[in-house]
Coordinates of C-alpha atoms in Angstrom, one line a residue:
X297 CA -97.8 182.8 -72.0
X298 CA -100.3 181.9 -74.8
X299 CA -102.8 182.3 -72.3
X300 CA -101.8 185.5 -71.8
X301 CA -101.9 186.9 -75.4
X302 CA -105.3 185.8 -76.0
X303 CA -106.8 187.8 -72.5
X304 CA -104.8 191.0 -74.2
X305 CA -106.6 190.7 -77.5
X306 CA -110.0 190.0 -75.7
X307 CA -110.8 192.3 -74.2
X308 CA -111.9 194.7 -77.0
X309 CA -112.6 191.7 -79.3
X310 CA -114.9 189.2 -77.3
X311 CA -118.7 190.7 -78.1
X312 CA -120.6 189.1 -81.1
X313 CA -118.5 190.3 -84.2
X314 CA -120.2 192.5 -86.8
X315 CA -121.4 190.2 -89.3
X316 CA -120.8 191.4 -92.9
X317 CA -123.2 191.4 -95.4
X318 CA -123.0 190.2 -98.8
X319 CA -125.0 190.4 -102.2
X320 CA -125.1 187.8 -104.5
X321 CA -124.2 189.3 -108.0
X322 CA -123.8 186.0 -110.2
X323 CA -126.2 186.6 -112.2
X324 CA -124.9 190.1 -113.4
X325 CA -121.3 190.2 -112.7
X326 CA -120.7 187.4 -116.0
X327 CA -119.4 184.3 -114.8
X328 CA -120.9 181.8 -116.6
X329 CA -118.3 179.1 -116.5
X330 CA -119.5 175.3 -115.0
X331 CA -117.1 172.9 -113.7
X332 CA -118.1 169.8 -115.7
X333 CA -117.8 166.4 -115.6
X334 CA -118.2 162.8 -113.8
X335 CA -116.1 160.9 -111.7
X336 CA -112.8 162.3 -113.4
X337 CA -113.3 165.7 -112.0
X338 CA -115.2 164.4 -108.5
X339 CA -111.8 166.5 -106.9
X340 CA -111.0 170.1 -108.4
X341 CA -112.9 172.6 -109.8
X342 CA -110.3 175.7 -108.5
X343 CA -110.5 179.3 -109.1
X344 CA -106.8 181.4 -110.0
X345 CA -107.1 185.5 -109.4
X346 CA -104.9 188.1 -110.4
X347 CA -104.4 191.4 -112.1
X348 CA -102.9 190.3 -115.6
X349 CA -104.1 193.7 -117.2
X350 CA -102.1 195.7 -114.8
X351 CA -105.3 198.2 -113.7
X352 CA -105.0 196.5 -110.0
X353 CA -107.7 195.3 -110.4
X354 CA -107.9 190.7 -109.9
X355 CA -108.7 189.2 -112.7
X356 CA -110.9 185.6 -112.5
X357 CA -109.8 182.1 -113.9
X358 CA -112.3 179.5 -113.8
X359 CA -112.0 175.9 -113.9
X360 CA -114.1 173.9 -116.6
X361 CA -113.1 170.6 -115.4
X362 CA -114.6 168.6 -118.9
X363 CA -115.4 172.3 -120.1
X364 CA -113.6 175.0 -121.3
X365 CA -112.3 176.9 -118.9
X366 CA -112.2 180.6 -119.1
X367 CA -110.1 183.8 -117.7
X368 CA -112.1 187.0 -117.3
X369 CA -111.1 190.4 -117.1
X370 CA -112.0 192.4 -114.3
X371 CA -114.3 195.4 -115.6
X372 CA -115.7 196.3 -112.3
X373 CA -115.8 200.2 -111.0
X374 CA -113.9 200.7 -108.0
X375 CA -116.3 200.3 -105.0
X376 CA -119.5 199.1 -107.5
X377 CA -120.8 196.6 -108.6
X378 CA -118.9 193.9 -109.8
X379 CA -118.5 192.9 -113.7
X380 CA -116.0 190.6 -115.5
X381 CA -115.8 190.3 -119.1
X382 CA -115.6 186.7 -120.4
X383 CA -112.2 186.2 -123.0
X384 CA -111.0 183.5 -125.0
X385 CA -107.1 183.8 -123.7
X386 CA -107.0 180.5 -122.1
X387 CA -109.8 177.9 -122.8
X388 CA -107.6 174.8 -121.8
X389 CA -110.0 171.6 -121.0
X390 CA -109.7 169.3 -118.7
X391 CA -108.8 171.6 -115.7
X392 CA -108.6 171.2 -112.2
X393 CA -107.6 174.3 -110.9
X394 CA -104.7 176.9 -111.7
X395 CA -102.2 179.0 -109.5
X396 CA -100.6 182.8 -110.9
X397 CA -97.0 182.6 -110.6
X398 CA -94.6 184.7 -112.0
X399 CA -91.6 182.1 -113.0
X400 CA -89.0 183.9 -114.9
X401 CA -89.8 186.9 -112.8
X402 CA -89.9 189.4 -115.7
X403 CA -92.7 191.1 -114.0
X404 CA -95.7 189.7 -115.8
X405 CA -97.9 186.5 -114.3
X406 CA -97.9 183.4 -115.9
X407 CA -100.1 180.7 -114.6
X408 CA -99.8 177.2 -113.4
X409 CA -102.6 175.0 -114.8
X410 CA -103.3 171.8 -113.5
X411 CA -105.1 169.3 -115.3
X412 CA -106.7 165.0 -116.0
X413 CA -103.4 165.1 -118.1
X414 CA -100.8 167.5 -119.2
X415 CA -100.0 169.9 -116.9
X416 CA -99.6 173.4 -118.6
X417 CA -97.2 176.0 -117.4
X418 CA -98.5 179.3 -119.3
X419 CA -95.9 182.3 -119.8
X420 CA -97.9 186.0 -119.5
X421 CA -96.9 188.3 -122.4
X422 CA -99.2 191.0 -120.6
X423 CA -101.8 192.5 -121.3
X424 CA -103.6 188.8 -120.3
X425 CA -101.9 187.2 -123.2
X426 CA -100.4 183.7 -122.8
X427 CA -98.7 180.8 -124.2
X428 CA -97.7 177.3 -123.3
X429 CA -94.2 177.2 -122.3
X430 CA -93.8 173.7 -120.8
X431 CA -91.0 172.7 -124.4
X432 CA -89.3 176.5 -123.5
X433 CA -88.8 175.9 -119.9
X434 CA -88.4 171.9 -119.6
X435 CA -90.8 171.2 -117.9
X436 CA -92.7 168.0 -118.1
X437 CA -96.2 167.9 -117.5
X438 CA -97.0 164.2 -117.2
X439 CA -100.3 161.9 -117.9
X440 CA -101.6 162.2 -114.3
X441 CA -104.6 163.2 -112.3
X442 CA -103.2 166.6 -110.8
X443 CA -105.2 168.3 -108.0
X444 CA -102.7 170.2 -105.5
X445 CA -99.9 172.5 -106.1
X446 CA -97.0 174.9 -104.2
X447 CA -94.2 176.7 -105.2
X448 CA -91.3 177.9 -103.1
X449 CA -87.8 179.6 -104.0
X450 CA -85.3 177.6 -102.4
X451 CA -81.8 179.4 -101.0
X452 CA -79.5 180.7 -104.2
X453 CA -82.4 179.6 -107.1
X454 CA -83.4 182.0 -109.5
X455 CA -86.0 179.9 -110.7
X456 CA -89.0 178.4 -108.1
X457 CA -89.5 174.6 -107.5
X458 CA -92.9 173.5 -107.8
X459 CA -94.5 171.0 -106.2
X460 CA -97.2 169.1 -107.6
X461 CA -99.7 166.7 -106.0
X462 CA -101.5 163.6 -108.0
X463 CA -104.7 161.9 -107.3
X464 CA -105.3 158.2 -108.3
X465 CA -104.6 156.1 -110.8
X466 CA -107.6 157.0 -113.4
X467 CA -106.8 153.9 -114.9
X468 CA -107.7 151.7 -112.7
X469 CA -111.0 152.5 -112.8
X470 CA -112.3 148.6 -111.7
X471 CA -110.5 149.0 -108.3
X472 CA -108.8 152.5 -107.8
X473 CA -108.2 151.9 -104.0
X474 CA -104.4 152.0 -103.2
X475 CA -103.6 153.6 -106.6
X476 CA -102.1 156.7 -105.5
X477 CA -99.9 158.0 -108.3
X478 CA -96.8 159.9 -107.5
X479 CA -96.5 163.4 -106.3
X480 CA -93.5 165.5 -108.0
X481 CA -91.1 167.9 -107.4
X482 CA -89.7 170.0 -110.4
X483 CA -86.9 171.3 -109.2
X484 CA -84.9 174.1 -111.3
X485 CA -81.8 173.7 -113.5
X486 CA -80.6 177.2 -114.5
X487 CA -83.7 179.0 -116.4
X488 CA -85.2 175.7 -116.9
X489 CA -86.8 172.9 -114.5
X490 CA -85.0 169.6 -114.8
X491 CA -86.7 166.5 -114.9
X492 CA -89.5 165.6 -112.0
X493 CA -88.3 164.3 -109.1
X494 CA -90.7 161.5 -107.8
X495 CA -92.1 162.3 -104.0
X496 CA -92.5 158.5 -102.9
X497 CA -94.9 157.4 -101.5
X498 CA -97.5 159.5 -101.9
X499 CA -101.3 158.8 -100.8
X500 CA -103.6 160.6 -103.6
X501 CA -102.7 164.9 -102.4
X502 CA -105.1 167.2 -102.7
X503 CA -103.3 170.0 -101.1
X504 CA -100.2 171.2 -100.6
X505 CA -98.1 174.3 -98.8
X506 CA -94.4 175.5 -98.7
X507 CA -94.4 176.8 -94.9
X508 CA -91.6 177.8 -92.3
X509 CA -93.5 175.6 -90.0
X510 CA -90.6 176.2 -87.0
X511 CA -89.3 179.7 -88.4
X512 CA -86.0 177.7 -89.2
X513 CA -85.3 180.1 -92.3
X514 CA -85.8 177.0 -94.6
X515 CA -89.7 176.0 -95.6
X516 CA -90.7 172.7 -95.7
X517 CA -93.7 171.0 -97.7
X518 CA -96.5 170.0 -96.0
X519 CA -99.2 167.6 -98.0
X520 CA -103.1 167.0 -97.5
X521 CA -103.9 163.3 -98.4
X522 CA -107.3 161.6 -99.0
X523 CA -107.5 158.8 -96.8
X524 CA -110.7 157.4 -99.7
X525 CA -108.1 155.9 -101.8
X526 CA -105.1 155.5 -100.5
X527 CA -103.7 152.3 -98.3
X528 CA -101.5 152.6 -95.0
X529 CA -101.1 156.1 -96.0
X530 CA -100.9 159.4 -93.8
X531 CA -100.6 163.3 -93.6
X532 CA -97.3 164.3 -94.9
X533 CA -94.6 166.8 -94.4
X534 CA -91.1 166.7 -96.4
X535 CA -87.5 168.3 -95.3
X536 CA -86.7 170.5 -98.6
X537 CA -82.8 170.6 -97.7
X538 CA -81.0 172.9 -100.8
X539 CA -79.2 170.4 -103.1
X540 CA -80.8 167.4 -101.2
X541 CA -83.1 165.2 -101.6
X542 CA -86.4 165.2 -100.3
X543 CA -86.9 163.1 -96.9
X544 CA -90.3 163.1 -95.4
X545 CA -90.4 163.7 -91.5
X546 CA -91.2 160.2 -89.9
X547 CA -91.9 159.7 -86.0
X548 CA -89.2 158.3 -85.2
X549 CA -86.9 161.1 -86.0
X550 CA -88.7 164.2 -86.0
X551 CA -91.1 163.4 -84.0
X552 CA -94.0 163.6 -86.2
X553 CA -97.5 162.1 -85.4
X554 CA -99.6 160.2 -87.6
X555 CA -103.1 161.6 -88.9
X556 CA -105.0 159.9 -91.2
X557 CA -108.4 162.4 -92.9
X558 CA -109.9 162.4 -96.1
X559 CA -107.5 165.9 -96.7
X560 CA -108.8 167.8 -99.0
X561 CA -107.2 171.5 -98.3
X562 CA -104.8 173.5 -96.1
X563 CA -105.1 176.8 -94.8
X564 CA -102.0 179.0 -92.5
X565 CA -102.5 181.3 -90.1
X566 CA -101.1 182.3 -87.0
X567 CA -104.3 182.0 -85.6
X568 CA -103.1 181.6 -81.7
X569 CA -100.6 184.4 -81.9
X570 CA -97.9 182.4 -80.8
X571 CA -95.3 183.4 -83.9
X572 CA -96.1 180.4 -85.1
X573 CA -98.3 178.9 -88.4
X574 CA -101.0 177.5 -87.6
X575 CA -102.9 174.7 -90.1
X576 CA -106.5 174.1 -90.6
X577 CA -106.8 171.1 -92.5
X578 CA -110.3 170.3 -94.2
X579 CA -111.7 166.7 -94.3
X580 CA -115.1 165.0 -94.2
X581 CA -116.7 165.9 -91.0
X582 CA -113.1 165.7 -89.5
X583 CA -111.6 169.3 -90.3
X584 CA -108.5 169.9 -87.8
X585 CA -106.8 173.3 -87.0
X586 CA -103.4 172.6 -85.7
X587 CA -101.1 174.6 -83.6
X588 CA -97.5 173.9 -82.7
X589 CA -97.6 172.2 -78.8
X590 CA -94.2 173.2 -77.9
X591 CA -91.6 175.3 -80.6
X592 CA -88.7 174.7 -78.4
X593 CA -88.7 171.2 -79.0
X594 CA -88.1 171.8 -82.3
X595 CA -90.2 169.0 -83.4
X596 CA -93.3 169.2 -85.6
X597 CA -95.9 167.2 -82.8
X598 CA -99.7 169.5 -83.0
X599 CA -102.2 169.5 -81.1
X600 CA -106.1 169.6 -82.6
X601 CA -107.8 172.9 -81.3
X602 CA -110.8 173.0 -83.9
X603 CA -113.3 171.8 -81.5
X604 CA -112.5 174.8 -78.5
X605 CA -112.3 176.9 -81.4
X606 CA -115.9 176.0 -82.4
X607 CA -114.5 175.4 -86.1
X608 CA -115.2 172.1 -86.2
X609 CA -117.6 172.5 -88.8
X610 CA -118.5 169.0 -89.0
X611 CA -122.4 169.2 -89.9
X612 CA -124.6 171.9 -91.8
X613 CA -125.6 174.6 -89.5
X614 CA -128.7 175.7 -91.2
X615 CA -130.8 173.7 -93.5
X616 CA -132.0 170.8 -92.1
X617 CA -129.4 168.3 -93.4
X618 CA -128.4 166.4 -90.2
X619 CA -125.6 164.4 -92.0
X620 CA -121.6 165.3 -92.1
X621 CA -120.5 167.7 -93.8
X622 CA -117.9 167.6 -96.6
X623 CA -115.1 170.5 -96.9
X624 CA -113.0 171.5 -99.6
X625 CA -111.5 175.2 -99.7
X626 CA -110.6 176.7 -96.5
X627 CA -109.2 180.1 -96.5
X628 CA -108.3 182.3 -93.5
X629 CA -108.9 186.5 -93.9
X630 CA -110.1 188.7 -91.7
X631 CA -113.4 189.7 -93.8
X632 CA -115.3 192.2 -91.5
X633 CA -112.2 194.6 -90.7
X634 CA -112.3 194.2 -87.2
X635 CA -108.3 192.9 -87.0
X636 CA -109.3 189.5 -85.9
X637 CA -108.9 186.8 -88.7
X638 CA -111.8 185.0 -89.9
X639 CA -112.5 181.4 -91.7
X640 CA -114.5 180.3 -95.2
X641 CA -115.0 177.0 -96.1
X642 CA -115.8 176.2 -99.5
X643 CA -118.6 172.9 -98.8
X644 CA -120.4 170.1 -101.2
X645 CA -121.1 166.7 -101.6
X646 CA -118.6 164.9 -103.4
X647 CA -121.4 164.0 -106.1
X648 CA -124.3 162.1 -104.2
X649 CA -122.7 159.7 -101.4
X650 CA -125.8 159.2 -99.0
X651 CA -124.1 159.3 -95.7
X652 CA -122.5 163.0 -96.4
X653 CA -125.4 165.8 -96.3
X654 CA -126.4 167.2 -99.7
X655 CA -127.6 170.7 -98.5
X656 CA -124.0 171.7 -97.4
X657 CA -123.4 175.3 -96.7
X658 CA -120.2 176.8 -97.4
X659 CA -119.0 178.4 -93.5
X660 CA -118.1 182.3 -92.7
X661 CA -116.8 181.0 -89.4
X662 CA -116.2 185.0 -87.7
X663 CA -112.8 185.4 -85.1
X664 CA -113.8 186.6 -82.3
X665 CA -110.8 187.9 -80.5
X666 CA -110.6 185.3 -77.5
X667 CA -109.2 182.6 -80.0
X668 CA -112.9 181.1 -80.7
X669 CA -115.3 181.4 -84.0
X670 CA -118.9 182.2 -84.5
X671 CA -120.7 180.6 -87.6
X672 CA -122.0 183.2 -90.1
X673 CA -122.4 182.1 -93.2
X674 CA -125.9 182.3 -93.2
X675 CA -126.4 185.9 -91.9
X676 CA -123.6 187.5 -93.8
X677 CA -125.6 186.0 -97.3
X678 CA -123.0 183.0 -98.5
X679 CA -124.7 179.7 -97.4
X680 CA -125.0 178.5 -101.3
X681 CA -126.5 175.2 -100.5
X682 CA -124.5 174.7 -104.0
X683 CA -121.8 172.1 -104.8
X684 CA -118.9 174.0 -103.7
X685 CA -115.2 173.1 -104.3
X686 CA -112.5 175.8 -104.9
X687 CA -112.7 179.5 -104.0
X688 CA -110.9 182.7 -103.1
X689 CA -111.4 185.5 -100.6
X690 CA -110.6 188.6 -102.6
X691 CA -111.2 192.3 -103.2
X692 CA -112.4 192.1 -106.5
X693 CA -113.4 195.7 -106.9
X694 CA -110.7 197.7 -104.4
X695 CA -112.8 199.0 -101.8
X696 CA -111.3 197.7 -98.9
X697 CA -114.0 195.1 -98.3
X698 CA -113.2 191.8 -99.1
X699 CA -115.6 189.5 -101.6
X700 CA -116.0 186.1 -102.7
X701 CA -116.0 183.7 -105.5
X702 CA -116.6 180.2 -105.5
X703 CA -116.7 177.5 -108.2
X704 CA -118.7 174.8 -108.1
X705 CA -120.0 171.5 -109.0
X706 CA -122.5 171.1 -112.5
X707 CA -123.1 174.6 -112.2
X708 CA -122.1 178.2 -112.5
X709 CA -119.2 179.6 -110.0
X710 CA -120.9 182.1 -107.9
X711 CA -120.1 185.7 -106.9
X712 CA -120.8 187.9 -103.7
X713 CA -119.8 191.5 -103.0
X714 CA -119.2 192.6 -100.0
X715 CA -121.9 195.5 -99.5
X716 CA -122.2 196.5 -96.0
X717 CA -121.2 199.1 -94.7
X718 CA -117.4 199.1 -93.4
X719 CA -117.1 198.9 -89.6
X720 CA -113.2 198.9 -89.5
X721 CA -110.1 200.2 -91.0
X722 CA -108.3 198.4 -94.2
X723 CA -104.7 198.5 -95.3
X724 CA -103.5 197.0 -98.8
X725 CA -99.9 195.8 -100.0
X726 CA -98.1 194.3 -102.5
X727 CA -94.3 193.1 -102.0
X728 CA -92.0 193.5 -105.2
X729 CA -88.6 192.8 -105.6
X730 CA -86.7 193.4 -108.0
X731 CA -84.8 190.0 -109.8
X732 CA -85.9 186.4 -109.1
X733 CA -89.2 186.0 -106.8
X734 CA -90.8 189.3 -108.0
X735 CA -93.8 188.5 -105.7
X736 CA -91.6 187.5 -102.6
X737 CA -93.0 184.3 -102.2
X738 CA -92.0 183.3 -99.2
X739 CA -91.7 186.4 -97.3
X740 CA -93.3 187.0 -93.9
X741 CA -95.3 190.6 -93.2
X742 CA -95.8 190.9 -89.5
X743 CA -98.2 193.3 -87.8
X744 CA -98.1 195.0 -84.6
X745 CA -101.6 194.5 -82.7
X746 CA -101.1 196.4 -79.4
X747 CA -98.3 194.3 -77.4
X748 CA -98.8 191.4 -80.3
X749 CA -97.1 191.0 -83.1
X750 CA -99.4 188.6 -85.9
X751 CA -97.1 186.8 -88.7
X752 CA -98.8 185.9 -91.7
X753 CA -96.3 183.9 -94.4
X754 CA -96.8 184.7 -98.1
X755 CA -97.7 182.1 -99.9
X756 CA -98.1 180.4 -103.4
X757 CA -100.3 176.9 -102.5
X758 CA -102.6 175.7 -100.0
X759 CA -106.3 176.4 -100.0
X760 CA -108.1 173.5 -102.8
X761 CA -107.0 173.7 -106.3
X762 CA -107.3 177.7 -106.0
X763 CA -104.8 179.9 -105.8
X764 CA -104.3 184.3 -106.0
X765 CA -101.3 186.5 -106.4
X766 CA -102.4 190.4 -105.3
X767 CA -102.8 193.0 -102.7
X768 CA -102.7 191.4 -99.5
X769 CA -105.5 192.3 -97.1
X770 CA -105.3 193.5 -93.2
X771 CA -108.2 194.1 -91.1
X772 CA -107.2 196.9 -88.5
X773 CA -110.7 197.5 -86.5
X774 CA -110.5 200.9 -84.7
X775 CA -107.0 201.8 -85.7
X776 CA -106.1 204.4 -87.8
X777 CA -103.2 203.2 -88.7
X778 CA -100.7 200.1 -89.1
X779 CA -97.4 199.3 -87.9
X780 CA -95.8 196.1 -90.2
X781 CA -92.4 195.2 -91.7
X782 CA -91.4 192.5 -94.0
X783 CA -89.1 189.9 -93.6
X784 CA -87.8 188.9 -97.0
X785 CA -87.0 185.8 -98.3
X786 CA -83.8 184.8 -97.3
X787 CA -84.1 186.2 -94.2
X788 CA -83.6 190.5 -94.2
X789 CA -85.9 192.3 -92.0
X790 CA -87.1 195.4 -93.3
X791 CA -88.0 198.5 -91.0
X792 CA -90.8 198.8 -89.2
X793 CA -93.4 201.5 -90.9
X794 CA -96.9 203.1 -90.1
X795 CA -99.0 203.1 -92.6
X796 CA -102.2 205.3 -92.6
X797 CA -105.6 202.8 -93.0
X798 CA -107.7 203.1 -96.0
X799 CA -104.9 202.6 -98.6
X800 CA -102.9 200.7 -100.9
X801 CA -99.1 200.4 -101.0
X802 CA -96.2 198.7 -102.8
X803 CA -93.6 197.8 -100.1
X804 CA -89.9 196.8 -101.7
X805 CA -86.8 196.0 -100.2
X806 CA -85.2 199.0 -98.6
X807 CA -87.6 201.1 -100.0
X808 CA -90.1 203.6 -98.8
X809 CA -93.6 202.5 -99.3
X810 CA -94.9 204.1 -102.4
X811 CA -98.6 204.4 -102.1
X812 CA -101.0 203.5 -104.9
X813 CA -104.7 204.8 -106.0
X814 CA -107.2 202.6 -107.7
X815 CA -108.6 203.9 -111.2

């Protein structure tokens, strides 16, 4: 039956895909930060967007690492060239990466800051104000080495539970193999988060995802683990069972299979159209995409379909750096508007280890509608040869095509626009509800595609270090219009609706969509 679904999408889909084109506007659009720093901040270096002004427009946060970081507001005109004005709202040090959440959901952003140190939780008071709220909402930040983060709503909570991920023990700087300190979950108590509730063992994380991996109605957390410094350790997912305690999902019970890679970053998908999440899982010239072998076993046993996929992306593919690659950020969006989903993969050395290639591209891996990839990084203009770690794919000026910015290593984050001219139809939403969850984290928005029907889960986590609260972009190729509901957290469906391409809508609970115009 897979099969099947794939020879219905291919046959419009299976010629070369248009390859988008890209400018390269760091120098003018005003990102200047650099993600600093030795060995400390070897991991990290993320990238937070979304619209704290309230113009619709995402707003960029940029790690330092062992420099400032920096939040800039989002100046650009709709459809130009892109400009961001540099601010001094949050210059926190020692950042890894950050993820916009809005915690108390009363409407405004704050931001999750992870950090070589205390983590910050940072309430919005608009306008892209902020202050630290960690004594307000109980929530203690620790003296780790954080570098992965999720956040989920579980059943009758009001208040999220965050999940955060820790790297080694920077202590032990002699012998750091086998230090893995302890991933936490802060669970809520009331308004507040009680204290952290120790995920043992844990194997140095460097992602981490909520996702309704079998559609049960209950998410569960998946974790990304760097095999470099950990000892005996494994991929990870945990049962998050409402007023239990976390249990990870062994062999033996649930039937999951050991994997050992250098994790680094996780990125869902239902890439195989099966109704299903699928997980491509970065590494070090071992990146695995992951579908489900058999739902109605109900156990969590994948299969590795990267290399028939052709997004192995193991080595460079352009210049002339025959060893492995090394992968950070993956992120899955369909950027050339064709209704097929796309890949980027955020690429660098870890610093300068000999037998990992130093000219590393970052990948535009293009779908092409027969469940297979294309590389085009270097045509579409984003091959930075650049020491890449976090990123996001994002419409940073609303014109319906997506862009991209990437931090990386010792020197300045980099910007493209998307400039080419637009070979497919766009559609833009934002979920809102009203109470707890204001962002419907959580939520699923599927899309009819002909006889197909694509799920893509809304998330808060994943990717490396890097996360984006927004308008939620859909490719629809030829179409003129889009048929999609949303299934809520907690389970209501909403109606189905067609929406006409080339706009932007707010979609709430039992609600009409309410369309929205830029500027």
């Amino acid at each position: 039956m897979r099969a099947l679904v794939f020879l219905a999408l291919a046959a419009p889909a299976c010629a070369e895909p248009t390859i988008p084109t890209f400018t390269d506007e760091t120098a003018s659009a005003g990102l200047s930060t650099v993600y600093e720093g030795e060995w400390e901040y070897m991991v990290g270096g993320g990238v937070a967007t979304f619209d704290c002004s309230g113009d619709g427009l995402p707003e960029v946060f940029l790690s330092g690492g062992a420099a400032p970081s920096a939040l800039y507001l989002n100046r650009s005109p709709v459809g130009g060239a892109l400009a961001f004005e540099k601010t001094d709202a949050v210059t926190l040090d020692a950042v890894l990466g950050a993820y916009p959440l809005d915690i108390d959901s009363d409407g405004i952003l704050d931001l999750v800051v992870l950090r070589l140190g205390e983590n910050k939780l940072l309430r919005g008071l608009g306008q892209c104000r902020f202050e630290e709220a960690n004594e307000a909402w109980g929530f203690d930040g620790g003296d780790a080495w954080s570098s992965a983060f999720a956040a989920i709503w579980e059943k009758g909570q009001t208040w999220p539970t965050l999940a955060i991920g820790n790297y080694i023990d920077r202590k032990e700087e002699a012998f750091p193999w086998g230090s893995c300190t302890d991933n936490w979950l802060h669970r809520p108590e009331g308004n507040k988060f009680g204290a952290p509730i120790p995920l043992t063992p844990s194997f140095c994380a460097l992602s981490m995802l909520f996702t309704d991996w079998n559609r049960s109605g209950n998410p569960s957390l998946r974790v990304s683990n760097d095999r470099e410094y950990y000892k005996a350790g494994q991929e990870q997912m945990w049962h998050l069972d409402p007023g239990a305690a976390p249990r990870l999902y062994t062999e033996k019970e649930d039937g999951w299979k050991r994997l050992r890679i250098w994790g680094m970053g996780i990125a869902a998908a239902d890439v195989n159209l099966d109704g299903y999440p699928d997980y491509y899982l970065t590494s070090m010239a071992d990146n695995k995409l992951q579908v489900l072998k058999d739902a109605a076993s109900g156990k969590p046993d994948y299969a590795d379909i990267a290399f028939k996929s052709g997004i192995t992306a193991h080595k460079p593919y352009t210049g002339g750096d025959i060893n492995p690659s090394t992968a950070w950020h993956p992120q899955f969006a369909d950027v050339n508007n064709d209704g097929v989903l796309d890949l980027f993969v955020a690429k660098g050395n870890v610093a300068k280890m000999p037998d990992f290639a130093a000219q590393d591209p970052n990948n535009l891996m293009l779908g092409v509608g027969d469940g297979t990839f294309v590389e085009a990084g270097d045509r579409a203009g984003v091959a930075s040869m650049r020491i890449a770690r976090g990123a996001q794919v994002v419409d940073l000026n609303l014109d319906g095509l997506l862009d991209l910015v990437v931090v990386n290593r010792w020197t300045s984050a980099e910007v493209w626009r998307q400039t080419g001219e637009a070979t497919g139809g766009w559609l833009q939403v934002r979920l809102a509800q009203p109470e707890a969850n204001r962002d419907a984290i959580g939520a699923v928005i599927e899309i009819k595609r002909g006889v197909v029907v694509e799920r893509h889960e809304i998330a808060s986590g994943g990717g490396h270090v890097s996360g984006s609260v927004g308008w939620l972009h859909f490719g629809l190729g030829a179409a003129t219009a889009a048929e999609m509901r949303v299934i809520w957290p907690g389970g209501a469906e909403g109606s189905w609706m067609t929406l006409p391409a080339g706009g932007f809508y707010i979609l709430r609970p039992g609600q009409d969509a309410e369309a929205w115009t830029p500027g």
